[in-house]
Amino acid sequence: MTLAELATVSGKGGLFKVLAPTKSGVILESLDEAKTKMIATTNHRLSLLNEISIYTTTKEGTVPLAEVLKKINKEYGDDTGVDSNSDSSELKSFLKSIQPDFDESRVYTSDIKKLVKWYEILLKHAPEI
């Protein structure tokens, strides 16, 4: 499994595996114990994980999510020391420790919470990534 095969859907918690295309969208399966399936249509805001980036203050302006996830794994392994319920200062310190040049004015606490939640889901259900 790769990040290109995983997606997030706006308004739905968690991550989804892309199973197959349909005439009106794609069939998704949740990456949790329930393995619920849904059809994401054009009404859903679907983002593949390999297309997501984090804003930085560098000349490039962004860093791919895949690079950030690799840095988290290298630096923290299985225990990040924070979770999605941590306060905003802890979450910002966490991201600053792995990506010191992230743009604090454009990366919100909610974005960091998603990053931590997605990392935990990937560790549990897709550790090969």
PDB file of C-alpha atoms in Angstrom:
ATOM      1  CA  MET A   1       0.000   0.000   0.000  1.00  0.00           C
ATOM      2  CA  THR A   2       1.208   3.530  -0.788  1.00  0.00           C
ATOM      3  CA  LEU A   3       0.076   7.049   0.062  1.00  0.00           C
ATOM      4  CA  ALA A   4      -1.379   7.276  -3.457  1.00  0.00           C
ATOM      5  CA  GLU A   5      -3.842   4.525  -2.489  1.00  0.00           C
ATOM      6  CA  LEU A   6      -5.018   6.305   0.668  1.00  0.00           C
ATOM      7  CA  ALA A   7      -7.401   9.221   0.897  1.00  0.00           C
ATOM      8  CA  THR A   8      -9.087  11.536   3.337  1.00  0.00           C
ATOM      9  CA  VAL A   9     -12.637  12.760   2.903  1.00  0.00           C
ATOM     10  CA  SER A  10     -13.672  16.141   4.221  1.00  0.00           C
ATOM     11  CA  GLY A  11     -16.253  15.745   6.980  1.00  0.00           C
ATOM     12  CA  LYS A  12     -15.384  12.094   7.595  1.00  0.00           C
ATOM     13  CA  GLY A  13     -12.902  11.105  10.275  1.00  0.00           C
ATOM     14  CA  GLY A  14      -9.988   8.823   9.584  1.00  0.00           C
ATOM     15  CA  LEU A  15      -8.372   7.577   6.413  1.00  0.00           C
ATOM     16  CA  PHE A  16      -9.720   5.501   3.552  1.00  0.00           C
ATOM     17  CA  LYS A  17      -8.213   3.028   1.123  1.00  0.00           C
ATOM     18  CA  VAL A  18      -9.170   3.622  -2.508  1.00  0.00           C
ATOM     19  CA  LEU A  19     -10.596   0.333  -3.793  1.00  0.00           C
ATOM     20  CA  ALA A  20     -11.930   1.034  -7.283  1.00  0.00           C
ATOM     21  CA  PRO A  21     -13.305   3.763  -9.528  1.00  0.00           C
ATOM     22  CA  THR A  22     -16.999   3.934 -10.396  1.00  0.00           C
ATOM     23  CA  LYS A  23     -18.926   5.939 -12.990  1.00  0.00           C
ATOM     24  CA  SER A  24     -19.714   8.645 -10.461  1.00  0.00           C
ATOM     25  CA  GLY A  25     -16.753   8.483  -8.059  1.00  0.00           C
ATOM     26  CA  VAL A  26     -14.584   5.983  -6.201  1.00  0.00           C
ATOM     27  CA  ILE A  27     -15.239   3.173  -3.745  1.00  0.00           C
ATOM     28  CA  LEU A  28     -13.451   3.701  -0.428  1.00  0.00           C
ATOM     29  CA  GLU A  29     -12.895   1.432   2.568  1.00  0.00           C
ATOM     30  CA  SER A  30     -12.112   2.858   5.991  1.00  0.00           C
ATOM     31  CA  LEU A  31      -8.741   2.028   7.542  1.00  0.00           C
ATOM     32  CA  ASP A  32     -10.141   0.870  10.860  1.00  0.00           C
ATOM     33  CA  GLU A  33     -11.558  -2.263  12.405  1.00  0.00           C
ATOM     34  CA  ALA A  34     -15.042  -1.619  10.966  1.00  0.00           C
ATOM     35  CA  LYS A  35     -13.817  -1.623   7.326  1.00  0.00           C
ATOM     36  CA  THR A  36     -16.898   0.346   6.283  1.00  0.00           C
ATOM     37  CA  LYS A  37     -17.234   1.065   2.593  1.00  0.00           C
ATOM     38  CA  MET A  38     -18.569   4.185   0.936  1.00  0.00           C
ATOM     39  CA  ILE A  39     -18.746   5.713  -2.505  1.00  0.00           C
ATOM     40  CA  ALA A  40     -17.133   9.142  -2.701  1.00  0.00           C
ATOM     41  CA  THR A  41     -18.797  11.219  -5.390  1.00  0.00           C
ATOM     42  CA  THR A  42     -18.088  14.665  -6.762  1.00  0.00           C
ATOM     43  CA  ASN A  43     -19.987  16.075  -3.764  1.00  0.00           C
ATOM     44  CA  HIS A  44     -17.237  14.842  -1.424  1.00  0.00           C
ATOM     45  CA  ARG A  45     -13.918  16.617  -1.026  1.00  0.00           C
ATOM     46  CA  LEU A  46     -11.480  13.753  -1.477  1.00  0.00           C
ATOM     47  CA  SER A  47      -7.717  14.202  -1.137  1.00  0.00           C
ATOM     48  CA  LEU A  48      -5.133  11.511  -1.805  1.00  0.00           C
ATOM     49  CA  LEU A  49      -2.396  11.538   0.838  1.00  0.00           C
ATOM     50  CA  ASN A  50       0.389  11.722  -1.730  1.00  0.00           C
ATOM     51  CA  GLU A  51      -1.056  15.064  -2.926  1.00  0.00           C
ATOM     52  CA  ILE A  52      -1.059  16.711   0.525  1.00  0.00           C
ATOM     53  CA  SER A  53       1.744  19.066   1.594  1.00  0.00           C
ATOM     54  CA  ILE A  54       2.558  21.162   4.625  1.00  0.00           C
ATOM     55  CA  TYR A  55       3.294  24.870   4.203  1.00  0.00           C
ATOM     56  CA  THR A  56       6.843  25.969   4.988  1.00  0.00           C
ATOM     57  CA  THR A  57       8.753  29.239   4.973  1.00  0.00           C
ATOM     58  CA  THR A  58      11.314  27.863   2.500  1.00  0.00           C
ATOM     59  CA  LYS A  59      11.690  28.917  -1.122  1.00  0.00           C
ATOM     60  CA  GLU A  60       9.704  25.847  -2.253  1.00  0.00           C
ATOM     61  CA  GLY A  61       6.815  26.846   0.030  1.00  0.00           C
ATOM     62  CA  THR A  62       5.695  23.318   0.927  1.00  0.00           C
ATOM     63  CA  VAL A  63       6.986  19.929   1.955  1.00  0.00           C
ATOM     64  CA  PRO A  64       5.152  16.698   0.925  1.00  0.00           C
ATOM     65  CA  LEU A  65       3.253  14.832   3.622  1.00  0.00           C
ATOM     66  CA  ALA A  66       5.287  11.684   2.837  1.00  0.00           C
ATOM     67  CA  GLU A  67       8.524  13.427   3.876  1.00  0.00           C
ATOM     68  CA  VAL A  68       6.973  14.688   7.110  1.00  0.00           C
ATOM     69  CA  LEU A  69       5.657  11.207   7.963  1.00  0.00           C
ATOM     70  CA  LYS A  70       9.117   9.722   7.342  1.00  0.00           C
ATOM     71  CA  LYS A  71      10.693  12.333   9.633  1.00  0.00           C
ATOM     72  CA  ILE A  72       8.156  11.556  12.367  1.00  0.00           C
ATOM     73  CA  ASN A  73       8.890   7.837  12.048  1.00  0.00           C
ATOM     74  CA  LYS A  74      12.645   8.385  12.117  1.00  0.00           C
ATOM     75  CA  GLU A  75      12.490  10.799  15.065  1.00  0.00           C
ATOM     76  CA  TYR A  76       9.722   9.268  17.202  1.00  0.00           C
ATOM     77  CA  GLY A  77       8.953   5.762  15.937  1.00  0.00           C
ATOM     78  CA  ASP A  78       5.824   4.367  17.570  1.00  0.00           C
ATOM     79  CA  ASP A  79       5.426   7.047  20.269  1.00  0.00           C
ATOM     80  CA  THR A  80       5.102  10.673  19.190  1.00  0.00           C
ATOM     81  CA  GLY A  81       4.509  11.880  22.753  1.00  0.00           C
ATOM     82  CA  VAL A  82       1.432  13.823  21.623  1.00  0.00           C
ATOM     83  CA  ASP A  83      -2.045  12.915  20.472  1.00  0.00           C
ATOM     84  CA  SER A  84      -4.903  14.726  18.800  1.00  0.00           C
ATOM     85  CA  ASN A  85      -6.143  15.904  22.216  1.00  0.00           C
ATOM     86  CA  SER A  86      -2.870  17.620  23.173  1.00  0.00           C
ATOM     87  CA  ASP A  87      -2.947  21.389  23.552  1.00  0.00           C
ATOM     88  CA  SER A  88      -1.909  23.637  20.674  1.00  0.00           C
ATOM     89  CA  SER A  89       1.479  24.620  22.111  1.00  0.00           C
ATOM     90  CA  GLU A  90       2.491  20.947  22.478  1.00  0.00           C
ATOM     91  CA  LEU A  91       1.337  20.167  18.949  1.00  0.00           C
ATOM     92  CA  LYS A  92       3.210  23.139  17.467  1.00  0.00           C
ATOM     93  CA  SER A  93       6.356  22.178  19.388  1.00  0.00           C
ATOM     94  CA  PHE A  94       6.014  18.633  18.060  1.00  0.00           C
ATOM     95  CA  LEU A  95       5.774  19.791  14.438  1.00  0.00           C
ATOM     96  CA  LYS A  96       8.592  22.307  14.939  1.00  0.00           C
ATOM     97  CA  SER A  97      10.829  19.470  16.196  1.00  0.00           C
ATOM     98  CA  ILE A  98      10.395  17.532  12.935  1.00  0.00           C
ATOM     99  CA  GLN A  99       9.796  20.388  10.481  1.00  0.00           C
ATOM    100  CA  PRO A 100      11.374  23.536  11.975  1.00  0.00           C
ATOM    101  CA  ASP A 101      10.518  25.677   8.954  1.00  0.00           C
ATOM    102  CA  PHE A 102       6.758  25.015   8.888  1.00  0.00           C
ATOM    103  CA  ASP A 103       4.701  28.172   8.323  1.00  0.00           C
ATOM    104  CA  GLU A 104       3.003  28.870  11.653  1.00  0.00           C
ATOM    105  CA  SER A 105       0.623  31.388  10.095  1.00  0.00           C
ATOM    106  CA  ARG A 106      -0.733  28.899   7.529  1.00  0.00           C
ATOM    107  CA  VAL A 107      -0.537  25.570   9.384  1.00  0.00           C
ATOM    108  CA  TYR A 108      -3.296  25.501  11.980  1.00  0.00           C
ATOM    109  CA  THR A 109      -3.532  23.420  15.137  1.00  0.00           C
ATOM    110  CA  SER A 110      -6.325  21.412  13.509  1.00  0.00           C
ATOM    111  CA  ASP A 111      -3.929  20.504  10.678  1.00  0.00           C
ATOM    112  CA  ILE A 112      -1.336  19.231  13.166  1.00  0.00           C
ATOM    113  CA  LYS A 113      -4.048  17.226  14.957  1.00  0.00           C
ATOM    114  CA  LYS A 114      -4.942  15.566  11.645  1.00  0.00           C
ATOM    115  CA  LEU A 115      -1.269  14.828  10.984  1.00  0.00           C
ATOM    116  CA  VAL A 116      -0.881  13.127  14.375  1.00  0.00           C
ATOM    117  CA  LYS A 117      -4.142  11.200  13.949  1.00  0.00           C
ATOM    118  CA  TRP A 118      -3.191  10.065  10.438  1.00  0.00           C
ATOM    119  CA  TYR A 119       0.266   8.968  11.627  1.00  0.00           C
ATOM    120  CA  GLU A 120      -1.330   6.850  14.373  1.00  0.00           C
ATOM    121  CA  ILE A 121      -3.754   5.279  11.877  1.00  0.00           C
ATOM    122  CA  LEU A 122      -0.939   4.516   9.429  1.00  0.00           C
ATOM    123  CA  LEU A 123       1.174   2.927  12.172  1.00  0.00           C
ATOM    124  CA  LYS A 124      -1.686   0.688  13.188  1.00  0.00           C
ATOM    125  CA  HIS A 125      -3.238  -0.244   9.832  1.00  0.00           C
ATOM    126  CA  ALA A 126      -0.537   0.361   7.202  1.00  0.00           C
ATOM    127  CA  PRO A 127       2.894   0.146   8.900  1.00  0.00           C
ATOM    128  CA  GLU A 128       4.596  -0.691   5.591  1.00  0.00           C
ATOM    129  CA  ILE A 129       4.135   2.928   4.508  1.00  0.00           C
TER     130      ILE A 129
END
